[in-house]
Amino acid sequence: MDKTALNRYFRNIFLFLIFCFGVWAERTGYIEEMAYYQEDVIYLAGEHLYLTLVSGGLAVLTGVPLGIYLSRPKMAQRAEASMQLLNIGGTIPTLALLALAMSVLGIGNNAAIFGLWVATLLPIVRNTFTGLRSVPAHMKEAARGMGMTPGQMLRQVELPNSLFVIMAGIRTALAINIGTAPLAFLIGGTSLGELIFTGIAVDDQAMMLAGAITTALLAVVIDFALGLLTMAFVSRGVNPLRQRTA
Amino acid sequence: MITLDKLTKIFDTPNGSITAADHISMEVPTGEICVLLGPSGCGKTTTLKMVNRIIPATSGRVLIHGEDTSQMNTVDLRRNIGYVIQQIGLFPNMTIEDNISVVPKLLGWSAEKYKKRALELLDLVALDPAIFLKRYPSELSGGQQQRVGVIRALAADPKVMLMDEPFGAIDPINREVIQDEFLKMQKELQKTILFVSHDIDEAVKMGDKIAIFREGKLEQYAAPDDLLAHPANDFIAGFVGNDRTLKRLQLVTAGEVMQQNPSMVTLDQPLDEALQLMESRDLEAVTVVNREQKPIGMVRREIAQVHRGSCRDHHDGLPTVIYQDDDLRSVVSRLYRVDASWLPVVDGEGYLQGVITQRGITHHVGATYRTQA
Ligand SMILES: Nc1ncnc2c1ncn2[C@@H]1O[C@H](COP(=O)(O)OP(=O)(O)O)[C@@H](O)[C@H]1O
Ligand SMILES: [Mg+2]
């Protein structure tokens, strides 16, 4: 069984489990109870998405250039050390990160966005860096030997050939981001965390589930959208999901 | 013309410095292929890459058509030199058309012009544009990729090409085919080419000149036949191999060695005329031709001596014929296979042009040795 077939297999199991969960939710009356929170869910999902898109967008806009910068030949000496530093940064628990952000930026969305930005940055920088570094040396030499400037080489050869890996990093990053955004509630940010944590606090299962399920749904939708973007922007010649060989 | 003038490269490594190229001086005339040949690590690639400044020279100069390349803009220099590497280096994110068009685009050609050029070049290597233009490199076989690598280097019609073991990654059968194809193209294109190889057979086949390298030094620079006939030292003699005389055979065509104005008889001539001819010229056999002067058989002397009648009734078939353009190696191989001491030589249309004999071949190969001694 090849890799895509295996993926399909797991996806089907996953869909089946969701279906079972839906049946269970209907039977126990949770669906009805959750519908009660519909208005909150819609509003908070919007806010949640706002947090994610702003902090995630910032992470892409900063992480990709940072990854590119670290992958340049002139940085070769310092790049590994910088990546280690980022990795260590990545081990700071997100909650601690949010607490730190709050202590500097105060309570509210700004602190949340900052915390989420930091939490999201690492996978993007790491994938951009490793993606660019894994472009084979001979391919870059061919580009150089044909008379490309470093900028032309980056745009025409290096980025297109590592875009799949970079996109994978962005997908991971946004999945982390959406999953972490509920914590923003704890430092005064507005997100689906409001339903989840309040639901837990007042022991209202339906309220908690309404928040949790919507968060999961958002994650799936965003990942799907990024999957489509990957298919659209990664050249067929280097997309491992679209290989036909001679 | 490419001129290397005391070209030197010293790599500084943590384990001390390595002299990869040591005062290399040589000249490649316009329109010729010069093969840089030698064992692995002898500095061929380093020397090649100093020409397009992928590796900066420690000292010495490279001149292209008399112009010092160190005075030129590096990017412009490279865009005007075709570059082919062993790993091919096609860009997997680009279609074949885009790969071929890289340098033309860098040079600012119009879309119309570079698209037309891509079509032309695919035709040149017999890859159907309808099939291949929009394919990606991963959808091509190794041999097809290698061909695209070569035509990509030819795209902007550079006068000078650098090729680093360009056919090294292909299986031997395909390699022969691509080599032949390339030589045919080169006959028309007349590029000035530096070609790295570690394979003496490839060097003899492809090179107008061969430069033998050893540990960063240029040991001998000569035409293949010269190199094989007169290796300058034991290292070179060892490198070109004990069978170097046999290798020389592939450098010569049958047409160059055959005896012209061959003796022949027609089918209707009487046998005793054939016998007279053989006796007067001291031949063991004579070619029989039809009315169109195409060889169809031979009459042996011992048969003509004991029989009467016409050649038509007493000739034997020819085991095989040799074409003028066949190289001597294949001629010798066929002479041995059919156990013949001579065979008629024909031109492309099949008309008799001469005969080639084992003695004539031996004499030809020996001639270079005699002039030297
Ligand atoms: N970038 C480099 N740094 C240090 N030494 C090198 C470098 N490139 C090549 N060399 C050394 O230079 C010598 C010649 O290498 P090269 O020109 O690649 O040989 P060839 O192409 O003939 O096999 C070798 O000893 C090799 O190890
Ligand atoms: Mg080499």
mmCIF file of C-alpha atoms in Angstrom, chain B residues 68-356:
data_model
loop_
_atom_site.group_PDB
_atom_site.id
_atom_site.type_symbol
_atom_site.label_atom_id
_atom_site.label_comp_id
_atom_site.label_asym_id
_atom_site.label_seq_id
_atom_site.Cartn_x
_atom_site.Cartn_y
_atom_site.Cartn_z
ATOM 1 C CA ASP B 68 40.499 38.243 -20.378
ATOM 2 C CA THR B 69 37.421 36.928 -18.559
ATOM 3 C CA SER B 70 38.393 38.526 -15.273
ATOM 4 C CA GLN B 71 37.504 41.854 -16.885
ATOM 5 C CA MET B 72 33.987 40.685 -17.724
ATOM 6 C CA ASN B 73 30.883 40.809 -15.567
ATOM 7 C CA THR B 74 30.517 37.315 -14.051
ATOM 8 C CA VAL B 75 26.795 37.007 -14.763
ATOM 9 C CA ASP B 76 27.195 38.085 -18.405
ATOM 10 C CA LEU B 77 30.140 35.752 -18.819
ATOM 11 C CA ARG B 78 28.110 32.771 -17.592
ATOM 12 C CA ARG B 79 25.076 33.574 -19.725
ATOM 13 C CA ASN B 80 27.333 33.382 -22.753
ATOM 14 C CA ILE B 81 28.820 30.020 -21.854
ATOM 15 C CA GLY B 82 26.812 26.807 -22.130
ATOM 16 C CA TYR B 83 27.154 24.748 -18.971
ATOM 17 C CA VAL B 84 26.316 21.057 -18.590
ATOM 18 C CA ILE B 85 26.976 19.135 -15.382
ATOM 19 C CA GLN B 86 26.994 15.429 -14.646
ATOM 20 C CA GLN B 87 23.963 15.622 -12.348
ATOM 21 C CA ILE B 88 22.196 17.382 -15.258
ATOM 22 C CA GLY B 89 20.702 19.933 -12.856
ATOM 23 C CA LEU B 90 17.379 20.404 -14.609
ATOM 24 C CA PHE B 91 15.027 22.444 -12.452
ATOM 25 C CA PRO B 92 12.290 20.028 -11.357
ATOM 26 C CA ASN B 93 9.815 22.839 -10.722
ATOM 27 C CA MET B 94 9.917 23.953 -14.347
ATOM 28 C CA THR B 95 8.526 22.308 -17.456
ATOM 29 C CA ILE B 96 10.977 21.206 -20.106
ATOM 30 C CA GLU B 97 10.103 24.312 -22.105
ATOM 31 C CA ASP B 98 10.857 26.565 -19.132
ATOM 32 C CA ASN B 99 14.081 24.721 -18.399
ATOM 33 C CA ILE B 100 15.290 25.233 -21.950
ATOM 34 C CA SER B 101 14.244 28.877 -21.855
ATOM 35 C CA VAL B 102 16.100 29.821 -18.662
ATOM 36 C CA VAL B 103 19.078 31.559 -20.263
ATOM 37 C CA PRO B 104 17.118 33.118 -23.156
ATOM 38 C CA LYS B 105 14.778 34.611 -20.550
ATOM 39 C CA LEU B 106 17.707 35.877 -18.501
ATOM 40 C CA LEU B 107 19.001 37.500 -21.668
ATOM 41 C CA GLY B 108 15.643 39.157 -22.200
ATOM 42 C CA TRP B 109 14.501 37.383 -25.368
ATOM 43 C CA SER B 110 10.874 37.831 -26.411
ATOM 44 C CA ALA B 111 8.490 35.005 -25.503
ATOM 45 C CA GLU B 112 7.919 34.288 -29.154
ATOM 46 C CA LYS B 113 11.619 33.876 -29.801
ATOM 47 C CA TYR B 114 12.456 31.595 -26.876
ATOM 48 C CA LYS B 115 9.400 29.408 -27.425
ATOM 49 C CA LYS B 116 10.405 28.914 -31.032
ATOM 50 C CA ARG B 117 13.939 28.113 -29.939
ATOM 51 C CA ALA B 118 12.715 25.466 -27.482
ATOM 52 C CA LEU B 119 10.807 23.758 -30.283
ATOM 53 C CA GLU B 120 13.844 23.833 -32.553
ATOM 54 C CA LEU B 121 16.118 22.360 -29.922
ATOM 55 C CA LEU B 122 13.770 19.525 -28.973
ATOM 56 C CA ASP B 123 13.572 18.633 -32.642
ATOM 57 C CA LEU B 124 17.343 18.651 -32.789
ATOM 58 C CA VAL B 125 17.563 15.790 -30.274
ATOM 59 C CA ALA B 126 14.518 13.991 -31.647
ATOM 60 C CA LEU B 127 12.247 14.630 -28.675
ATOM 61 C CA ASP B 128 8.711 15.345 -29.885
ATOM 62 C CA PRO B 129 7.804 18.869 -28.694
ATOM 63 C CA ALA B 130 4.113 17.971 -28.600
ATOM 64 C CA ILE B 131 4.928 15.420 -25.923
ATOM 65 C CA PHE B 132 7.818 16.964 -24.065
ATOM 66 C CA LEU B 133 7.399 20.758 -23.956
ATOM 67 C CA LYS B 134 4.946 20.706 -21.064
ATOM 68 C CA ARG B 135 6.412 17.758 -19.194
ATOM 69 C CA TYR B 136 8.428 18.036 -16.008
ATOM 70 C CA PRO B 137 11.936 16.603 -15.618
ATOM 71 C CA SER B 138 10.693 13.870 -13.261
ATOM 72 C CA GLU B 139 8.531 12.601 -16.093
ATOM 73 C CA LEU B 140 11.545 11.939 -18.358
ATOM 74 C CA SER B 141 13.942 9.019 -18.508
ATOM 75 C CA GLY B 142 17.584 9.577 -17.612
ATOM 76 C CA GLY B 143 18.676 9.703 -21.236
ATOM 77 C CA GLN B 144 15.932 12.159 -22.130
ATOM 78 C CA GLN B 145 16.873 14.377 -19.185
ATOM 79 C CA GLN B 146 20.497 14.318 -20.291
ATOM 80 C CA ARG B 147 19.506 15.427 -23.792
ATOM 81 C CA VAL B 148 17.454 18.271 -22.358
ATOM 82 C CA GLY B 149 20.430 19.230 -20.188
ATOM 83 C CA VAL B 150 22.543 19.557 -23.331
ATOM 84 C CA ILE B 151 20.043 21.516 -25.393
ATOM 85 C CA ARG B 152 19.345 23.794 -22.435
ATOM 86 C CA ALA B 153 23.013 24.729 -22.515
ATOM 87 C CA LEU B 154 22.720 25.360 -26.258
ATOM 88 C CA ALA B 155 19.592 27.499 -25.946
ATOM 89 C CA ALA B 156 21.145 30.938 -26.281
ATOM 90 C CA ASP B 157 23.592 29.653 -28.891
ATOM 91 C CA PRO B 158 26.754 30.255 -26.852
ATOM 92 C CA LYS B 159 30.074 30.006 -28.672
ATOM 93 C CA VAL B 160 31.730 28.253 -25.766
ATOM 94 C CA MET B 161 30.479 25.251 -23.806
ATOM 95 C CA LEU B 162 31.682 23.646 -20.593
ATOM 96 C CA MET B 163 30.620 20.057 -20.041
ATOM 97 C CA ASP B 164 31.520 18.211 -16.840
ATOM 98 C CA GLU B 165 31.093 14.465 -17.417
ATOM 99 C CA PRO B 166 27.859 15.268 -19.230
ATOM 100 C CA PHE B 167 27.097 11.672 -20.153
ATOM 101 C CA GLY B 168 28.513 10.104 -17.009
ATOM 102 C CA ALA B 169 25.195 9.227 -15.425
ATOM 103 C CA ILE B 170 23.734 7.286 -18.342
ATOM 104 C CA ASP B 171 23.924 3.571 -19.013
ATOM 105 C CA PRO B 172 26.611 2.570 -21.534
ATOM 106 C CA ILE B 173 24.256 1.846 -24.426
ATOM 107 C CA ASN B 174 22.422 5.149 -24.186
ATOM 108 C CA ARG B 175 25.722 6.908 -23.648
ATOM 109 C CA GLU B 176 27.006 5.734 -27.029
ATOM 110 C CA VAL B 177 23.824 6.960 -28.684
ATOM 111 C CA ILE B 178 23.977 10.381 -27.030
ATOM 112 C CA GLN B 179 27.673 10.738 -27.791
ATOM 113 C CA ASP B 180 27.017 10.040 -31.456
ATOM 114 C CA GLU B 181 24.104 12.441 -31.474
ATOM 115 C CA PHE B 182 26.209 15.111 -29.870
ATOM 116 C CA LEU B 183 29.082 14.669 -32.302
ATOM 117 C CA LYS B 184 26.643 14.995 -35.175
ATOM 118 C CA MET B 185 25.304 18.241 -33.713
ATOM 119 C CA GLN B 186 28.795 19.535 -33.071
ATOM 120 C CA LYS B 187 29.704 18.995 -36.723
ATOM 121 C CA GLU B 188 27.181 21.690 -37.574
ATOM 122 C CA LEU B 189 27.339 23.854 -34.487
ATOM 123 C CA GLN B 190 31.141 24.131 -34.259
ATOM 124 C CA LYS B 191 31.152 25.133 -30.589
ATOM 125 C CA THR B 192 34.394 25.502 -28.708
ATOM 126 C CA ILE B 193 34.048 22.951 -25.948
ATOM 127 C CA LEU B 194 35.846 21.971 -22.777
ATOM 128 C CA PHE B 195 34.656 18.484 -21.904
ATOM 129 C CA VAL B 196 35.592 16.681 -18.698
ATOM 130 C CA SER B 197 35.788 12.901 -18.738
ATOM 131 C CA HIS B 198 37.523 10.143 -16.814
ATOM 132 C CA ASP B 199 36.931 7.604 -19.557
ATOM 133 C CA ILE B 200 39.685 7.212 -22.130
ATOM 134 C CA ASP B 201 37.296 5.686 -24.674
ATOM 135 C CA GLU B 202 34.955 8.637 -24.396
ATOM 136 C CA ALA B 203 37.896 11.024 -24.670
ATOM 137 C CA VAL B 204 39.211 9.346 -27.814
ATOM 138 C CA LYS B 205 35.759 9.380 -29.332
ATOM 139 C CA MET B 206 34.740 12.927 -28.445
ATOM 140 C CA GLY B 207 37.985 14.857 -28.391
ATOM 141 C CA ASP B 208 39.733 16.791 -31.134
ATOM 142 C CA LYS B 209 42.362 17.240 -28.442
ATOM 143 C CA ILE B 210 42.902 15.511 -25.143
ATOM 144 C CA ALA B 211 44.470 17.126 -22.094
ATOM 145 C CA ILE B 212 45.684 14.570 -19.594
ATOM 146 C CA PHE B 213 45.758 15.707 -15.983
ATOM 147 C CA ARG B 214 47.522 14.222 -13.011
ATOM 148 C CA GLU B 215 47.465 15.672 -9.518
ATOM 149 C CA GLY B 216 46.650 19.161 -10.715
ATOM 150 C CA LYS B 217 49.210 19.227 -13.502
ATOM 151 C CA LEU B 218 48.653 19.096 -17.233
ATOM 152 C CA GLU B 219 50.747 16.120 -18.344
ATOM 153 C CA GLN B 220 50.133 16.017 -22.065
ATOM 154 C CA TYR B 221 47.993 17.947 -24.498
ATOM 155 C CA ALA B 222 47.673 16.342 -27.891
ATOM 156 C CA ALA B 223 45.325 14.984 -30.525
ATOM 157 C CA PRO B 224 43.925 11.557 -29.570
ATOM 158 C CA ASP B 225 45.941 9.690 -32.198
ATOM 159 C CA ASP B 226 49.159 11.361 -31.067
ATOM 160 C CA LEU B 227 48.417 10.673 -27.450
ATOM 161 C CA LEU B 228 47.736 6.999 -28.110
ATOM 162 C CA ALA B 229 50.734 6.599 -30.413
ATOM 163 C CA HIS B 230 53.188 8.575 -28.318
ATOM 164 C CA PRO B 231 52.204 8.858 -24.669
ATOM 165 C CA ALA B 232 54.672 11.280 -23.100
ATOM 166 C CA ASN B 233 55.406 9.212 -20.010
ATOM 167 C CA ASP B 234 54.643 5.986 -18.185
ATOM 168 C CA PHE B 235 51.745 7.462 -16.251
ATOM 169 C CA ILE B 236 49.989 8.406 -19.473
ATOM 170 C CA ALA B 237 50.863 5.123 -21.158
ATOM 171 C CA GLY B 238 49.339 3.344 -18.181
ATOM 172 C CA PHE B 239 46.293 5.543 -18.161
ATOM 173 C CA VAL B 240 45.491 5.145 -21.844
ATOM 174 C CA GLY B 241 45.942 1.385 -21.459
ATOM 175 C CA ASN B 242 47.911 -1.441 -23.032
ATOM 176 C CA ASP B 243 45.382 -1.673 -25.806
ATOM 177 C CA ARG B 244 46.073 1.879 -26.887
ATOM 178 C CA THR B 245 47.032 0.793 -30.370
ATOM 179 C CA LEU B 246 43.658 -0.854 -30.758
ATOM 180 C CA LYS B 247 42.022 2.323 -29.502
ATOM 181 C CA ARG B 248 43.766 4.237 -32.250
ATOM 182 C CA LEU B 249 41.938 2.117 -34.773
ATOM 183 C CA GLN B 250 38.657 3.823 -34.003
ATOM 184 C CA LEU B 251 40.159 7.164 -34.971
ATOM 185 C CA VAL B 252 40.721 6.095 -38.572
ATOM 186 C CA THR B 253 38.090 5.306 -41.206
ATOM 187 C CA ALA B 254 38.334 2.549 -43.779
ATOM 188 C CA GLY B 255 38.343 5.161 -46.530
ATOM 189 C CA GLU B 256 41.633 6.566 -45.285
ATOM 190 C CA VAL B 257 43.454 3.225 -45.336
ATOM 191 C CA MET B 258 41.949 1.396 -48.304
ATOM 192 C CA GLN B 259 43.782 0.896 -51.585
ATOM 193 C CA GLN B 260 42.054 2.953 -54.217
ATOM 194 C CA ASN B 261 41.481 1.940 -57.833
ATOM 195 C CA PRO B 262 40.857 -1.655 -56.838
ATOM 196 C CA SER B 263 41.192 -4.500 -59.268
ATOM 197 C CA MET B 264 37.842 -5.840 -60.355
ATOM 198 C CA VAL B 265 36.230 -8.069 -62.889
ATOM 199 C CA THR B 266 32.692 -8.128 -64.245
ATOM 200 C CA LEU B 267 30.391 -11.132 -64.186
ATOM 201 C CA ASP B 268 30.708 -11.658 -67.929
ATOM 202 C CA GLN B 269 34.484 -11.590 -68.100
ATOM 203 C CA PRO B 270 36.139 -14.966 -68.727
ATOM 204 C CA LEU B 271 37.891 -16.584 -65.815
ATOM 205 C CA ASP B 272 41.324 -16.505 -67.440
ATOM 206 C CA GLU B 273 41.185 -12.708 -67.649
ATOM 207 C CA ALA B 274 40.595 -12.654 -63.915
ATOM 208 C CA LEU B 275 43.534 -15.012 -63.454
ATOM 209 C CA GLN B 276 45.815 -12.828 -65.561
ATOM 210 C CA LEU B 277 44.810 -9.815 -63.510
ATOM 211 C CA MET B 278 45.564 -11.587 -60.231
ATOM 212 C CA GLU B 279 48.886 -12.893 -61.485
ATOM 213 C CA SER B 280 50.008 -9.523 -62.802
ATOM 214 C CA ARG B 281 49.101 -7.804 -59.534
ATOM 215 C CA ASP B 282 50.009 -10.686 -57.270
ATOM 216 C CA LEU B 283 46.549 -11.004 -55.706
ATOM 217 C CA GLU B 284 44.948 -14.027 -54.050
ATOM 218 C CA ALA B 285 41.454 -12.955 -55.071
ATOM 219 C CA VAL B 286 39.674 -10.248 -56.991
ATOM 220 C CA THR B 287 36.335 -8.505 -56.514
ATOM 221 C CA VAL B 288 33.507 -9.249 -58.910
ATOM 222 C CA VAL B 289 31.177 -6.342 -59.658
ATOM 223 C CA ASN B 290 27.846 -6.189 -61.438
ATOM 224 C CA ARG B 291 27.021 -3.818 -64.248
ATOM 225 C CA GLU B 292 26.536 -0.976 -61.763
ATOM 226 C CA GLN B 293 30.013 -1.381 -60.306
ATOM 227 C CA LYS B 294 28.607 -2.745 -57.070
ATOM 228 C CA PRO B 295 30.581 -5.637 -55.579
ATOM 229 C CA ILE B 296 28.644 -8.876 -55.521
ATOM 230 C CA GLY B 297 31.343 -11.492 -55.000
ATOM 231 C CA MET B 298 34.934 -12.529 -55.540
ATOM 232 C CA VAL B 299 36.989 -14.931 -57.624
ATOM 233 C CA ARG B 300 39.804 -16.825 -55.902
ATOM 234 C CA ARG B 301 43.088 -17.439 -57.654
ATOM 235 C CA GLU B 302 43.148 -21.184 -56.934
ATOM 236 C CA ILE B 303 39.721 -21.533 -58.519
ATOM 237 C CA ALA B 304 40.627 -19.484 -61.581
ATOM 238 C CA GLN B 305 43.709 -21.667 -62.029
ATOM 239 C CA VAL B 306 41.788 -24.940 -62.339
ATOM 240 C CA HIS B 307 38.516 -23.893 -63.965
ATOM 241 C CA ARG B 308 37.454 -22.426 -67.267
ATOM 242 C CA GLY B 309 34.411 -20.348 -68.102
ATOM 243 C CA SER B 310 33.081 -16.965 -66.963
ATOM 244 C CA CYS B 311 33.382 -15.283 -63.610
ATOM 245 C CA ARG B 312 29.617 -15.585 -63.296
ATOM 246 C CA ASP B 313 29.918 -19.346 -62.833
ATOM 247 C CA HIS B 314 32.920 -19.448 -60.552
ATOM 248 C CA HIS B 315 32.656 -16.652 -58.025
ATOM 249 C CA ASP B 316 32.050 -16.893 -54.298
ATOM 250 C CA GLY B 317 29.808 -14.614 -52.276
ATOM 251 C CA LEU B 318 31.288 -11.804 -50.187
ATOM 252 C CA PRO B 319 31.124 -12.495 -46.449
ATOM 253 C CA THR B 320 30.483 -8.795 -45.786
ATOM 254 C CA VAL B 321 31.376 -5.374 -47.178
ATOM 255 C CA ILE B 322 33.017 -2.415 -45.506
ATOM 256 C CA TYR B 323 31.738 1.125 -45.793
ATOM 257 C CA GLN B 324 34.182 3.984 -46.286
ATOM 258 C CA ASP B 325 33.045 5.649 -43.056
ATOM 259 C CA ASP B 326 33.430 2.549 -40.869
ATOM 260 C CA ASP B 327 36.185 2.942 -38.294
ATOM 261 C CA LEU B 328 39.117 0.562 -38.403
ATOM 262 C CA ARG B 329 38.218 -1.063 -35.118
ATOM 263 C CA SER B 330 34.975 -2.401 -36.514
ATOM 264 C CA VAL B 331 36.742 -3.272 -39.781
ATOM 265 C CA VAL B 332 39.371 -5.331 -37.993
ATOM 266 C CA SER B 333 36.736 -6.990 -35.906
ATOM 267 C CA ARG B 334 34.830 -8.012 -39.033
ATOM 268 C CA LEU B 335 37.952 -9.152 -40.865
ATOM 269 C CA TYR B 336 38.651 -11.510 -37.985
ATOM 270 C CA ARG B 337 35.061 -12.636 -37.690
ATOM 271 C CA VAL B 338 34.798 -13.721 -41.319
ATOM 272 C CA ASP B 339 38.434 -14.850 -41.367
ATOM 273 C CA ALA B 340 39.313 -12.703 -44.383
ATOM 274 C CA SER B 341 42.588 -10.969 -45.153
ATOM 275 C CA TRP B 342 40.875 -8.362 -47.291
ATOM 276 C CA LEU B 343 37.420 -6.980 -48.050
ATOM 277 C CA PRO B 344 36.016 -4.577 -50.643
ATOM 278 C CA VAL B 345 35.147 -1.058 -49.484
ATOM 279 C CA VAL B 346 32.058 0.714 -50.809
ATOM 280 C CA ASP B 347 30.676 4.215 -50.503
ATOM 281 C CA GLY B 348 27.275 5.123 -49.109
ATOM 282 C CA GLU B 349 25.544 4.116 -52.351
ATOM 283 C CA GLY B 350 27.277 0.742 -52.493
ATOM 284 C CA TYR B 351 29.735 1.483 -55.332
ATOM 285 C CA LEU B 352 33.124 -0.156 -55.059
ATOM 286 C CA GLN B 353 35.752 2.353 -53.960
ATOM 287 C CA GLY B 354 38.700 0.241 -52.871
ATOM 288 C CA VAL B 355 39.843 -2.736 -50.873
ATOM 289 C CA ILE B 356 41.089 -2.871 -47.333
#
